[in-house]
Amino acid sequence: MKPVISVVVPCYNEEEVLPLFAERMRTVLGGLGLRYEVILVDDGSSDRTGQVALDLCRRYDGFRLVSLFRNFGHQNAVTAGLDYAQGDGVVLIDADLQDPPEVIPEMISRWRDGFQVVYGQRREREGESGFKRVTASLFYRIMGWMSHARIARDTGDFRLMDRGVVDVLRAMPERHRFIRGMVSWIGGRQIAVLYDRKEREAGKAKYSIRKMLLFATDAITGFSVLPLRLVTGLGMITVCLSLVYAAVIVAIRLFAPAYYVPGWPTTAVLILFFGGLNMFCMGLVGEYVGRIFEEVKGRPKYVVGSVYPADPTGVAPAAPRTTADHPGH
Protein backbone atom coordinates (compact mmCIF):
# COMPACT_ATOMS: atom_id res chain seq x y z
CA MET A 1 0.00 0.00 0.00
CA LYS A 2 1.42 3.34 -1.05
CA PRO A 3 2.55 5.68 1.76
CA VAL A 4 1.22 9.22 2.00
CA ILE A 5 4.44 10.62 3.46
CA SER A 6 8.02 9.55 2.75
CA VAL A 7 10.87 10.87 4.88
CA VAL A 8 14.34 10.76 3.28
CA VAL A 9 17.24 10.78 5.74
CA PRO A 10 20.84 10.88 4.41
CA CYS A 11 23.22 9.40 7.00
CA TYR A 12 26.99 9.55 7.19
CA ASN A 13 28.68 8.38 10.40
CA GLU A 14 25.57 8.96 12.53
CA GLU A 15 25.60 5.82 14.69
CA GLU A 16 25.33 7.81 17.95
CA VAL A 17 22.31 9.90 17.01
CA LEU A 18 20.29 7.48 14.83
CA PRO A 19 18.40 5.73 17.69
CA LEU A 20 17.39 9.12 19.13
CA PHE A 21 16.34 10.30 15.70
CA ALA A 22 14.25 7.18 15.09
CA GLU A 23 12.38 7.53 18.39
CA ARG A 24 11.50 11.17 17.80
CA MET A 25 10.54 10.53 14.19
CA ARG A 26 8.25 7.64 15.14
CA THR A 27 6.57 9.79 17.78
CA VAL A 28 5.95 12.60 15.30
CA LEU A 29 4.83 10.45 12.37
CA GLY A 30 2.78 8.12 14.54
CA GLY A 31 0.64 11.04 15.66
CA LEU A 32 -0.24 12.16 12.13
CA GLY A 33 -2.70 9.38 11.30
CA LEU A 34 -1.09 8.88 7.88
CA ARG A 35 0.74 5.99 6.25
CA TYR A 36 4.43 6.75 6.13
CA GLU A 37 7.88 5.40 5.33
CA VAL A 38 11.29 6.55 6.60
CA ILE A 39 14.14 5.91 4.16
CA LEU A 40 17.55 5.88 5.83
CA VAL A 41 20.31 6.31 3.22
CA ASP A 42 23.68 5.11 4.50
CA ASP A 43 26.16 7.16 2.46
CA GLY A 44 29.14 4.82 2.79
CA SER A 45 29.63 5.41 6.52
CA SER A 46 32.91 4.28 8.09
CA ASP A 47 31.36 3.61 11.52
CA ARG A 48 28.42 1.38 12.56
CA THR A 49 25.76 3.60 11.00
CA GLY A 50 24.75 0.90 8.50
CA GLN A 51 24.29 -1.76 11.19
CA VAL A 52 22.41 0.60 13.52
CA ALA A 53 20.13 1.64 10.66
CA LEU A 54 19.53 -2.01 9.73
CA ASP A 55 18.57 -2.85 13.33
CA LEU A 56 16.11 0.07 13.35
CA CYS A 57 14.56 -1.12 10.09
CA ARG A 58 14.10 -4.61 11.48
CA ARG A 59 12.54 -3.26 14.66
CA TYR A 60 10.16 -0.60 13.32
CA ASP A 61 7.46 -0.76 10.64
CA GLY A 62 7.89 1.77 7.88
CA PHE A 63 11.68 2.12 8.17
CA ARG A 64 13.76 1.21 5.12
CA LEU A 65 17.52 1.22 4.52
CA VAL A 66 19.29 2.09 1.28
CA SER A 67 23.03 1.40 1.58
CA LEU A 68 25.38 3.00 -0.95
CA PHE A 69 28.59 1.28 -2.01
CA ARG A 70 30.72 4.21 -0.86
CA ASN A 71 30.44 7.83 0.16
CA PHE A 72 28.87 9.72 -2.75
CA GLY A 73 28.20 12.94 -0.86
CA HIS A 74 25.18 14.41 0.89
CA GLN A 75 23.35 15.65 -2.21
CA ASN A 76 23.70 12.33 -4.05
CA ALA A 77 22.55 10.46 -0.95
CA VAL A 78 19.45 12.68 -0.91
CA THR A 79 18.98 11.89 -4.61
CA ALA A 80 19.11 8.15 -3.88
CA GLY A 81 16.46 8.56 -1.19
CA LEU A 82 14.22 10.52 -3.55
CA ASP A 83 14.52 7.78 -6.16
CA TYR A 84 13.25 5.22 -3.64
CA ALA A 85 10.59 7.39 -2.00
CA GLN A 86 7.02 6.51 -2.95
CA GLY A 87 4.98 9.00 -0.92
CA ASP A 88 2.64 11.67 -2.23
CA GLY A 89 4.71 14.09 -0.15
CA VAL A 90 8.44 13.71 0.54
CA VAL A 91 10.27 15.25 3.49
CA LEU A 92 14.04 15.79 3.44
CA ILE A 93 15.72 15.92 6.85
CA ASP A 94 19.19 15.16 8.25
CA ALA A 95 19.66 12.63 11.04
CA ASP A 96 21.55 14.96 13.41
CA LEU A 97 18.31 16.42 14.91
CA GLN A 98 19.44 19.99 14.32
CA ASP A 99 16.31 20.26 12.19
CA PRO A 100 13.57 19.10 14.60
CA PRO A 101 11.14 16.44 13.31
CA GLU A 102 8.42 18.19 15.33
CA VAL A 103 8.20 20.80 12.53
CA ILE A 104 6.98 18.18 10.04
CA PRO A 105 3.27 18.30 11.07
CA GLU A 106 3.20 22.04 10.33
CA MET A 107 4.82 21.38 6.95
CA ILE A 108 2.16 18.78 6.17
CA SER A 109 -0.56 21.24 7.18
CA ARG A 110 0.76 23.83 4.73
CA TRP A 111 1.07 21.14 2.05
CA ARG A 112 -2.58 20.27 2.59
CA ASP A 113 -3.34 23.96 2.05
CA GLY A 114 -2.10 23.51 -1.52
CA PHE A 115 1.58 24.47 -1.33
CA GLN A 116 3.88 22.27 -3.41
CA VAL A 117 7.07 23.01 -1.48
CA VAL A 118 7.21 23.82 2.24
CA TYR A 119 10.76 24.64 3.33
CA GLY A 120 12.15 25.17 6.80
CA GLN A 121 13.60 28.64 7.44
CA ARG A 122 15.80 29.12 10.48
CA ARG A 123 15.08 31.86 13.01
CA GLU A 124 17.97 30.92 15.29
CA ARG A 125 21.05 28.77 14.69
CA GLU A 126 22.15 27.38 18.06
CA GLY A 127 25.65 26.01 18.49
CA GLU A 128 27.04 27.46 15.26
CA SER A 129 30.17 29.62 15.23
CA GLY A 130 30.20 33.23 14.12
CA PHE A 131 32.35 32.16 11.15
CA LYS A 132 29.71 29.64 10.02
CA ARG A 133 26.92 32.21 10.29
CA VAL A 134 28.85 34.91 8.42
CA THR A 135 29.91 32.58 5.61
CA ALA A 136 26.37 31.18 5.28
CA SER A 137 24.94 34.70 5.01
CA LEU A 138 27.59 35.65 2.46
CA PHE A 139 26.87 32.50 0.44
CA TYR A 140 23.16 33.26 0.13
CA ARG A 141 23.88 36.87 -0.84
CA ILE A 142 26.28 35.76 -3.57
CA MET A 143 23.81 33.14 -4.85
CA GLY A 144 21.02 35.72 -4.91
CA TRP A 145 23.21 38.08 -6.92
CA MET A 146 24.58 35.52 -9.38
CA SER A 147 21.68 33.15 -9.93
CA HIS A 148 18.15 33.40 -11.29
CA ALA A 149 17.07 30.76 -8.77
CA ARG A 150 15.86 32.75 -5.76
CA ILE A 151 16.83 30.75 -2.68
CA ALA A 152 15.42 31.98 0.61
CA ARG A 153 18.08 32.87 3.17
CA ASP A 154 18.69 30.71 6.21
CA THR A 155 17.33 27.61 4.55
CA GLY A 156 18.80 24.15 3.99
CA ASP A 157 17.46 20.96 2.49
CA PHE A 158 14.92 20.50 5.30
CA ARG A 159 11.63 20.68 3.39
CA LEU A 160 8.51 18.88 2.23
CA MET A 161 7.93 18.48 -1.51
CA ASP A 162 4.85 17.38 -3.39
CA ARG A 163 5.14 14.27 -5.59
CA GLY A 164 4.97 16.39 -8.75
CA VAL A 165 8.00 18.45 -7.66
CA VAL A 166 9.90 15.30 -6.68
CA ASP A 167 9.25 13.75 -10.11
CA VAL A 168 10.61 16.87 -11.87
CA LEU A 169 13.61 16.91 -9.53
CA ARG A 170 14.37 13.25 -10.25
CA ALA A 171 14.22 13.95 -14.00
CA MET A 172 16.97 16.57 -13.75
CA PRO A 173 20.14 14.74 -14.85
CA GLU A 174 23.04 16.82 -13.49
CA ARG A 175 25.65 15.10 -11.31
CA HIS A 176 26.77 18.14 -9.31
CA ARG A 177 23.52 18.64 -7.46
CA PHE A 178 22.40 21.55 -5.33
CA ILE A 179 18.98 20.35 -4.20
CA ARG A 180 17.63 23.55 -2.66
CA GLY A 181 18.63 25.52 -5.75
CA MET A 182 17.08 22.95 -8.07
CA VAL A 183 13.82 23.06 -6.12
CA SER A 184 13.81 26.87 -6.29
CA TRP A 185 14.40 26.67 -10.03
CA ILE A 186 11.40 24.33 -10.45
CA GLY A 187 9.14 26.92 -8.88
CA GLY A 188 5.51 26.24 -8.00
CA ARG A 189 3.77 27.38 -4.84
CA GLN A 190 6.39 27.52 -2.10
CA ILE A 191 6.18 28.75 1.47
CA ALA A 192 8.42 28.89 4.53
CA VAL A 193 7.88 27.40 7.97
CA LEU A 194 9.97 29.14 10.63
CA TYR A 195 11.83 27.13 13.26
CA ASP A 196 14.82 27.31 15.59
CA ARG A 197 17.77 25.15 14.57
CA LYS A 198 19.21 23.22 17.50
CA GLU A 199 22.63 21.92 18.39
CA ARG A 200 23.55 18.38 17.47
CA GLU A 201 22.09 15.76 19.80
CA ALA A 202 25.15 13.52 19.36
CA GLY A 203 28.10 12.93 17.07
CA LYS A 204 30.20 15.47 15.20
CA ALA A 205 29.50 17.80 12.30
CA LYS A 206 30.54 16.29 8.95
CA TYR A 207 30.92 19.48 6.90
CA SER A 208 34.53 20.69 7.02
CA ILE A 209 35.61 24.02 5.54
CA ARG A 210 36.85 22.14 2.47
CA LYS A 211 33.47 20.45 1.97
CA MET A 212 31.65 23.74 2.43
CA LEU A 213 33.86 25.39 -0.21
CA LEU A 214 33.26 22.52 -2.64
CA PHE A 215 29.52 22.69 -1.96
CA ALA A 216 29.50 26.46 -2.60
CA THR A 217 31.48 25.97 -5.81
CA ASP A 218 29.01 23.35 -7.06
CA ALA A 219 26.10 25.65 -6.21
CA ILE A 220 27.54 28.70 -7.96
CA THR A 221 28.84 26.96 -11.08
CA GLY A 222 25.69 24.85 -11.35
CA PHE A 223 23.30 27.80 -11.32
CA SER A 224 25.15 30.73 -12.85
CA VAL A 225 27.41 31.59 -15.79
CA LEU A 226 28.00 35.04 -14.30
CA PRO A 227 31.57 34.15 -13.18
CA LEU A 228 32.46 33.50 -16.82
CA ARG A 229 30.99 36.84 -17.82
CA LEU A 230 32.88 38.55 -15.01
CA VAL A 231 36.11 37.02 -16.33
CA THR A 232 35.33 38.47 -19.77
CA GLY A 233 34.74 41.88 -18.23
CA LEU A 234 37.89 41.61 -16.15
CA GLY A 235 39.89 40.77 -19.26
CA MET A 236 38.54 43.82 -21.10
CA ILE A 237 39.30 46.10 -18.15
CA THR A 238 42.82 44.71 -17.90
CA VAL A 239 43.47 45.26 -21.61
CA CYS A 240 42.26 48.87 -21.32
CA LEU A 241 44.47 49.51 -18.30
CA SER A 242 47.43 48.01 -20.15
CA LEU A 243 46.86 50.32 -23.11
CA VAL A 244 46.62 53.32 -20.77
CA TYR A 245 49.83 52.28 -19.03
CA ALA A 246 51.59 51.84 -22.39
CA ALA A 247 50.46 55.32 -23.46
CA VAL A 248 51.83 56.80 -20.22
CA ILE A 249 55.21 55.11 -20.75
CA VAL A 250 55.42 56.41 -24.34
CA ALA A 251 54.46 59.93 -23.24
CA ILE A 252 57.13 59.95 -20.54
CA ARG A 253 59.73 58.67 -23.00
CA LEU A 254 58.90 61.38 -25.58
CA PHE A 255 58.10 64.42 -23.46
CA ALA A 256 59.90 63.85 -20.15
CA PRO A 257 62.89 61.63 -20.87
CA ALA A 258 64.57 62.76 -17.65
CA TYR A 259 61.91 60.88 -15.67
CA TYR A 260 62.17 57.75 -17.74
CA VAL A 261 64.15 55.07 -15.91
CA PRO A 262 64.61 51.85 -17.88
CA GLY A 263 64.72 48.63 -15.94
CA TRP A 264 63.14 45.34 -15.21
CA PRO A 265 60.84 46.11 -12.17
CA THR A 266 57.98 47.39 -14.30
CA THR A 267 58.30 44.49 -16.70
CA ALA A 268 58.45 41.95 -13.88
CA VAL A 269 55.39 43.38 -12.15
CA LEU A 270 53.40 43.37 -15.38
CA ILE A 271 54.40 39.80 -16.20
CA LEU A 272 53.44 38.60 -12.75
CA PHE A 273 50.13 40.48 -12.82
CA PHE A 274 49.01 39.31 -16.22
CA GLY A 275 50.37 35.81 -15.64
CA GLY A 276 48.37 35.51 -12.42
CA LEU A 277 45.27 36.94 -14.10
CA ASN A 278 45.55 34.44 -16.94
CA MET A 279 45.95 31.52 -14.54
CA PHE A 280 42.91 32.64 -12.56
CA CYS A 281 40.76 32.97 -15.68
CA MET A 282 41.92 29.62 -17.05
CA GLY A 283 41.20 27.97 -13.72
CA LEU A 284 37.69 29.39 -13.61
CA VAL A 285 36.93 28.31 -17.17
CA GLY A 286 38.49 24.93 -16.38
CA GLU A 287 36.07 24.52 -13.45
CA TYR A 288 33.15 24.72 -15.88
CA VAL A 289 34.87 22.51 -18.45
CA GLY A 290 35.56 19.92 -15.76
CA ARG A 291 31.89 19.81 -14.89
CA ILE A 292 30.99 19.36 -18.54
CA PHE A 293 33.51 16.50 -18.71
CA GLU A 294 31.91 14.76 -15.72
CA GLU A 295 28.38 15.27 -17.05
CA VAL A 296 29.03 13.88 -20.53
CA LYS A 297 30.49 10.66 -19.12
CA GLY A 298 27.00 9.83 -17.90
CA ARG A 299 28.05 7.80 -14.88
CA PRO A 300 25.38 7.10 -12.24
CA LYS A 301 25.09 9.59 -9.40
CA TYR A 302 25.35 6.79 -6.85
CA VAL A 303 25.65 3.01 -6.63
CA VAL A 304 23.35 1.07 -4.30
CA GLY A 305 24.86 -1.82 -2.38
CA SER A 306 21.70 -3.15 -0.74
CA VAL A 307 18.12 -2.27 0.18
CA TYR A 308 16.26 -3.52 3.26
CA PRO A 309 13.52 -4.57 3.19
CA ALA A 310 13.47 -5.30 -0.53
CA ASP A 311 9.65 -5.19 -0.59
CA PRO A 312 8.73 -1.55 -1.40
CA THR A 313 5.23 -1.96 0.09
CA GLY A 314 6.47 -2.26 3.66
CA VAL A 315 5.10 1.01 5.03
CA ALA A 316 3.77 1.91 8.45
CA PRO A 317 -0.03 1.82 8.57
CA ALA A 318 -2.09 4.86 9.37
CA ALA A 319 -3.27 5.32 12.92
CA PRO A 320 -6.85 4.01 13.41
CA ARG A 321 -8.18 7.42 14.43
CA THR A 322 -8.31 8.64 10.81
CA THR A 323 -9.34 7.27 7.41
CA ALA A 324 -7.64 9.99 5.37
CA ASP A 325 -5.49 8.46 2.64
CA HIS A 326 -4.49 11.59 0.80
CA PRO A 327 -4.39 15.30 1.58
CA GLY A 328 -7.17 17.22 -0.06
CA HIS A 329 -5.42 19.45 -2.53
Short mmCIF file of N, CA and C in Angstrom, two decimals, residues 133-239:
data_model
loop_
_atom_site.label_atom_id
_atom_site.label_comp_id
_atom_site.label_asym_id
_atom_site.label_seq_id
_atom_site.Cartn_x
_atom_site.Cartn_y
_atom_site.Cartn_z
N ARG A 133 28.07 31.35 10.57
CA ARG A 133 26.92 32.21 10.29
C ARG A 133 27.26 33.27 9.25
N VAL A 134 28.44 33.87 9.37
CA VAL A 134 28.85 34.91 8.42
C VAL A 134 29.01 34.33 7.03
N THR A 135 29.69 33.18 6.93
CA THR A 135 29.91 32.58 5.61
C THR A 135 28.59 32.11 4.99
N ALA A 136 27.67 31.60 5.82
CA ALA A 136 26.37 31.18 5.28
C ALA A 136 25.60 32.38 4.73
N SER A 137 25.62 33.49 5.48
CA SER A 137 24.94 34.70 5.01
C SER A 137 25.56 35.21 3.72
N LEU A 138 26.90 35.19 3.66
CA LEU A 138 27.59 35.65 2.46
C LEU A 138 27.26 34.75 1.27
N PHE A 139 27.19 33.45 1.51
CA PHE A 139 26.87 32.50 0.44
C PHE A 139 25.51 32.80 -0.18
N TYR A 140 24.49 33.01 0.66
CA TYR A 140 23.16 33.26 0.13
C TYR A 140 23.08 34.60 -0.60
N ARG A 141 23.85 35.59 -0.14
CA ARG A 141 23.88 36.87 -0.84
C ARG A 141 24.51 36.71 -2.23
N ILE A 142 25.61 35.97 -2.29
CA ILE A 142 26.28 35.76 -3.57
C ILE A 142 25.38 34.98 -4.52
N MET A 143 24.72 33.92 -4.01
CA MET A 143 23.81 33.14 -4.85
C MET A 143 22.65 33.99 -5.35
N GLY A 144 22.12 34.86 -4.50
CA GLY A 144 21.02 35.72 -4.91
C GLY A 144 21.44 36.70 -5.98
N TRP A 145 22.70 37.13 -5.93
CA TRP A 145 23.21 38.08 -6.92
C TRP A 145 23.54 37.40 -8.24
N MET A 146 24.09 36.20 -8.18
CA MET A 146 24.58 35.52 -9.38
C MET A 146 23.54 34.69 -10.09
N SER A 147 22.56 34.17 -9.36
CA SER A 147 21.68 33.15 -9.93
C SER A 147 20.27 33.68 -10.10
N HIS A 148 19.57 33.10 -11.10
CA HIS A 148 18.15 33.40 -11.29
C HIS A 148 17.27 32.61 -10.33
N ALA A 149 17.82 31.56 -9.75
CA ALA A 149 17.07 30.76 -8.77
C ALA A 149 17.09 31.49 -7.43
N ARG A 150 15.95 31.97 -6.98
CA ARG A 150 15.86 32.75 -5.76
C ARG A 150 15.73 31.81 -4.56
N ILE A 151 16.81 31.65 -3.84
CA ILE A 151 16.83 30.75 -2.68
C ILE A 151 16.66 31.58 -1.42
N ALA A 152 15.66 31.24 -0.63
CA ALA A 152 15.42 31.98 0.61
C ALA A 152 16.62 31.84 1.55
N ARG A 153 16.95 32.91 2.24
CA ARG A 153 18.08 32.87 3.17
C ARG A 153 17.75 32.02 4.39
N ASP A 154 18.81 31.53 5.00
CA ASP A 154 18.69 30.71 6.21
C ASP A 154 17.84 29.47 5.99
N THR A 155 18.02 28.87 4.83
CA THR A 155 17.33 27.61 4.55
C THR A 155 18.36 26.54 4.22
N GLY A 156 17.96 25.28 4.39
CA GLY A 156 18.80 24.15 3.99
C GLY A 156 17.96 23.22 3.15
N ASP A 157 18.24 21.94 3.25
CA ASP A 157 17.46 20.96 2.49
C ASP A 157 16.25 20.45 3.27
N PHE A 158 16.07 20.91 4.49
CA PHE A 158 14.92 20.50 5.30
C PHE A 158 13.66 21.08 4.69
N ARG A 159 12.82 20.21 4.10
CA ARG A 159 11.63 20.68 3.39
C ARG A 159 10.70 19.51 3.08
N LEU A 160 9.48 19.85 2.73
CA LEU A 160 8.51 18.88 2.23
C LEU A 160 8.19 19.25 0.79
N MET A 161 8.21 18.24 -0.10
CA MET A 161 7.93 18.48 -1.51
C MET A 161 6.79 17.59 -1.97
N ASP A 162 5.94 18.14 -2.79
CA ASP A 162 4.85 17.38 -3.39
C ASP A 162 5.41 16.38 -4.40
N ARG A 163 4.69 15.30 -4.66
CA ARG A 163 5.14 14.27 -5.59
C ARG A 163 5.47 14.85 -6.96
N GLY A 164 4.69 15.81 -7.44
CA GLY A 164 4.97 16.39 -8.75
C GLY A 164 6.33 17.07 -8.79
N VAL A 165 6.69 17.79 -7.73
CA VAL A 165 8.00 18.45 -7.66
C VAL A 165 9.11 17.40 -7.59
N VAL A 166 8.89 16.35 -6.81
CA VAL A 166 9.90 15.30 -6.68
C VAL A 166 10.14 14.64 -8.03
N ASP A 167 9.09 14.39 -8.80
CA ASP A 167 9.25 13.75 -10.11
C ASP A 167 10.06 14.65 -11.06
N VAL A 168 9.82 15.95 -11.03
CA VAL A 168 10.61 16.87 -11.87
C VAL A 168 12.06 16.87 -11.40
N LEU A 169 12.27 16.91 -10.09
CA LEU A 169 13.61 16.91 -9.53
C LEU A 169 14.38 15.65 -9.92
N ARG A 170 13.72 14.51 -9.87
CA ARG A 170 14.37 13.25 -10.25
C ARG A 170 14.73 13.22 -11.73
N ALA A 171 13.96 13.94 -12.56
CA ALA A 171 14.22 13.95 -14.00
C ALA A 171 15.39 14.86 -14.37
N MET A 172 15.85 15.68 -13.45
CA MET A 172 16.97 16.57 -13.75
C MET A 172 18.28 15.77 -13.66
N PRO A 173 19.06 15.73 -14.76
CA PRO A 173 20.14 14.74 -14.85
C PRO A 173 21.49 15.14 -14.28
N GLU A 174 21.68 16.39 -13.85
CA GLU A 174 23.04 16.82 -13.49
C GLU A 174 23.62 16.04 -12.30
N ARG A 175 24.94 15.83 -12.36
CA ARG A 175 25.65 15.10 -11.31
C ARG A 175 25.97 16.00 -10.13
N HIS A 176 26.44 17.21 -10.39
CA HIS A 176 26.77 18.14 -9.31
C HIS A 176 25.47 18.81 -8.87
N ARG A 177 24.88 18.25 -7.82
CA ARG A 177 23.52 18.64 -7.46
C ARG A 177 23.51 19.60 -6.28
N PHE A 178 22.64 20.58 -6.39
CA PHE A 178 22.40 21.55 -5.33
C PHE A 178 20.89 21.57 -5.15
N ILE A 179 20.40 20.67 -4.27
CA ILE A 179 18.98 20.35 -4.20
C ILE A 179 18.12 21.58 -3.96
N ARG A 180 18.49 22.40 -2.98
CA ARG A 180 17.63 23.55 -2.66
C ARG A 180 17.57 24.54 -3.82
N GLY A 181 18.65 24.66 -4.57
CA GLY A 181 18.63 25.52 -5.75
C GLY A 181 17.79 24.93 -6.86
N MET A 182 17.87 23.62 -7.03
CA MET A 182 17.08 22.95 -8.07
C MET A 182 15.59 23.06 -7.77
N VAL A 183 15.23 22.93 -6.50
CA VAL A 183 13.82 23.06 -6.12
C VAL A 183 13.34 24.49 -6.35
N SER A 184 14.18 25.47 -6.04
CA SER A 184 13.81 26.87 -6.29
C SER A 184 13.63 27.12 -7.78
N TRP A 185 14.50 26.51 -8.58
CA TRP A 185 14.40 26.67 -10.03
C TRP A 185 13.09 26.09 -10.56
N ILE A 186 12.65 24.96 -10.01
CA ILE A 186 11.40 24.33 -10.45
C ILE A 186 10.22 25.28 -10.25
N GLY A 187 10.22 25.97 -9.13
CA GLY A 187 9.14 26.92 -8.88
C GLY A 187 7.93 26.27 -8.23
N GLY A 188 6.73 26.71 -8.63
CA GLY A 188 5.51 26.24 -8.00
C GLY A 188 5.19 27.07 -6.76
N ARG A 189 4.17 26.67 -6.05
CA ARG A 189 3.77 27.38 -4.84
C ARG A 189 4.65 26.92 -3.68
N GLN A 190 5.46 27.84 -3.16
CA GLN A 190 6.39 27.52 -2.10
C GLN A 190 6.19 28.47 -0.93
N ILE A 191 6.38 27.94 0.27
CA ILE A 191 6.18 28.75 1.47
C ILE A 191 7.14 28.28 2.55
N ALA A 192 7.49 29.21 3.44
CA ALA A 192 8.42 28.89 4.53
C ALA A 192 7.68 28.54 5.81
N VAL A 193 8.30 27.68 6.60
CA VAL A 193 7.88 27.40 7.97
C VAL A 193 9.07 27.76 8.86
N LEU A 194 8.87 28.68 9.78
CA LEU A 194 9.97 29.14 10.63
C LEU A 194 10.21 28.17 11.78
N TYR A 195 11.49 27.99 12.13
CA TYR A 195 11.83 27.13 13.26
C TYR A 195 13.19 27.52 13.79
N ASP A 196 13.52 27.06 14.98
CA ASP A 196 14.82 27.31 15.59
C ASP A 196 15.70 26.08 15.40
N ARG A 197 16.85 26.27 14.79
CA ARG A 197 17.77 25.15 14.57
C ARG A 197 18.55 24.87 15.83
N LYS A 198 18.60 23.61 16.22
CA LYS A 198 19.21 23.22 17.50
C LYS A 198 20.65 22.76 17.30
N GLU A 199 21.32 22.56 18.43
CA GLU A 199 22.63 21.92 18.39
C GLU A 199 22.47 20.43 18.11
N ARG A 200 23.57 19.83 17.69
CA ARG A 200 23.55 18.38 17.47
C ARG A 200 23.22 17.64 18.76
N GLU A 201 22.40 16.59 18.64
CA GLU A 201 22.09 15.76 19.80
C GLU A 201 23.26 14.85 20.15
N ALA A 202 24.01 14.41 19.14
CA ALA A 202 25.15 13.52 19.36
C ALA A 202 26.00 13.50 18.10
N GLY A 203 27.22 13.03 18.23
CA GLY A 203 28.10 12.93 17.07
C GLY A 203 28.74 14.27 16.73
N LYS A 204 29.46 14.29 15.62
CA LYS A 204 30.20 15.47 15.20
C LYS A 204 29.72 15.93 13.83
N ALA A 205 29.87 17.24 13.59
CA ALA A 205 29.50 17.80 12.30
C ALA A 205 30.39 17.20 11.21
N LYS A 206 29.80 16.95 10.03
CA LYS A 206 30.54 16.29 8.95
C LYS A 206 31.03 17.27 7.89
N TYR A 207 30.55 18.52 7.93
CA TYR A 207 30.92 19.48 6.90
C TYR A 207 32.14 20.27 7.34
N SER A 208 33.30 19.94 6.78
CA SER A 208 34.53 20.69 7.02
C SER A 208 34.53 21.94 6.14
N ILE A 209 35.51 22.81 6.36
CA ILE A 209 35.61 24.02 5.54
C ILE A 209 35.81 23.63 4.07
N ARG A 210 36.61 22.59 3.85
CA ARG A 210 36.85 22.14 2.47
C ARG A 210 35.54 21.70 1.82
N LYS A 211 34.73 20.91 2.53
CA LYS A 211 33.47 20.45 1.97
C LYS A 211 32.51 21.61 1.73
N MET A 212 32.52 22.58 2.62
CA MET A 212 31.65 23.74 2.43
C MET A 212 32.06 24.53 1.19
N LEU A 213 33.37 24.67 0.97
CA LEU A 213 33.86 25.39 -0.21
C LEU A 213 33.48 24.64 -1.48
N LEU A 214 33.63 23.31 -1.48
CA LEU A 214 33.26 22.52 -2.64
C LEU A 214 31.75 22.61 -2.91
N PHE A 215 30.97 22.59 -1.83
CA PHE A 215 29.52 22.69 -1.96
C PHE A 215 29.14 24.05 -2.56
N ALA A 216 29.78 25.12 -2.07
CA ALA A 216 29.50 26.46 -2.60
C ALA A 216 29.91 26.57 -4.06
N THR A 217 31.03 25.95 -4.41
CA THR A 217 31.48 25.97 -5.81
C THR A 217 30.49 25.26 -6.71
N ASP A 218 30.00 24.09 -6.28
CA ASP A 218 29.01 23.35 -7.06
C ASP A 218 27.74 24.19 -7.23
N ALA A 219 27.33 24.86 -6.16
CA ALA A 219 26.10 25.65 -6.21
C ALA A 219 26.24 26.80 -7.20
N ILE A 220 27.37 27.52 -7.12
CA ILE A 220 27.54 28.70 -7.96
C ILE A 220 27.73 28.32 -9.43
N THR A 221 28.60 27.34 -9.69
CA THR A 221 28.84 26.96 -11.08
C THR A 221 27.67 26.20 -11.69
N GLY A 222 26.84 25.59 -10.84
CA GLY A 222 25.69 24.85 -11.35
C GLY A 222 24.50 25.73 -11.68
N PHE A 223 24.49 26.96 -11.14
CA PHE A 223 23.30 27.80 -11.32
C PHE A 223 23.60 29.18 -11.90
N SER A 224 24.85 29.41 -12.32
CA SER A 224 25.15 30.73 -12.85
C SER A 224 26.35 30.67 -13.79
N VAL A 225 26.26 31.40 -14.91
CA VAL A 225 27.41 31.59 -15.79
C VAL A 225 28.00 32.99 -15.57
N LEU A 226 27.52 33.69 -14.56
CA LEU A 226 28.00 35.04 -14.30
C LEU A 226 29.51 35.08 -14.05
N PRO A 227 30.11 34.10 -13.33
CA PRO A 227 31.57 34.15 -13.18
C PRO A 227 32.31 34.19 -14.50
N LEU A 228 31.83 33.46 -15.51
CA LEU A 228 32.46 33.50 -16.82
C LEU A 228 32.32 34.88 -17.45
N ARG A 229 31.18 35.49 -17.27
CA ARG A 229 30.99 36.84 -17.82
C ARG A 229 31.84 37.85 -17.08
N LEU A 230 32.01 37.65 -15.77
CA LEU A 230 32.88 38.55 -15.01
C LEU A 230 34.33 38.43 -15.48
N VAL A 231 34.75 37.21 -15.82
CA VAL A 231 36.11 37.02 -16.33
C VAL A 231 36.28 37.77 -17.65
N THR A 232 35.27 37.72 -18.51
CA THR A 232 35.33 38.47 -19.77
C THR A 232 35.46 39.96 -19.51
N GLY A 233 34.65 40.47 -18.57
CA GLY A 233 34.74 41.88 -18.23
C GLY A 233 36.08 42.24 -17.63
N LEU A 234 36.59 41.36 -16.77
CA LEU A 234 37.89 41.61 -16.15
C LEU A 234 38.99 41.65 -17.19
N GLY A 235 38.90 40.76 -18.18
CA GLY A 235 39.89 40.77 -19.26
C GLY A 235 39.86 42.06 -20.05
N MET A 236 38.66 42.56 -20.35
CA MET A 236 38.54 43.82 -21.10
C MET A 236 39.10 44.99 -20.30
N ILE A 237 38.78 45.02 -19.00
CA ILE A 237 39.30 46.10 -18.15
C ILE A 237 40.83 46.06 -18.09
N THR A 238 41.38 44.86 -17.98
CA THR A 238 42.82 44.71 -17.90
C THR A 238 43.50 45.17 -19.18
N VAL A 239 42.91 44.81 -20.34
CA VAL A 239 43.47 45.26 -21.61
C VAL A 239 43.45 46.78 -21.70
#
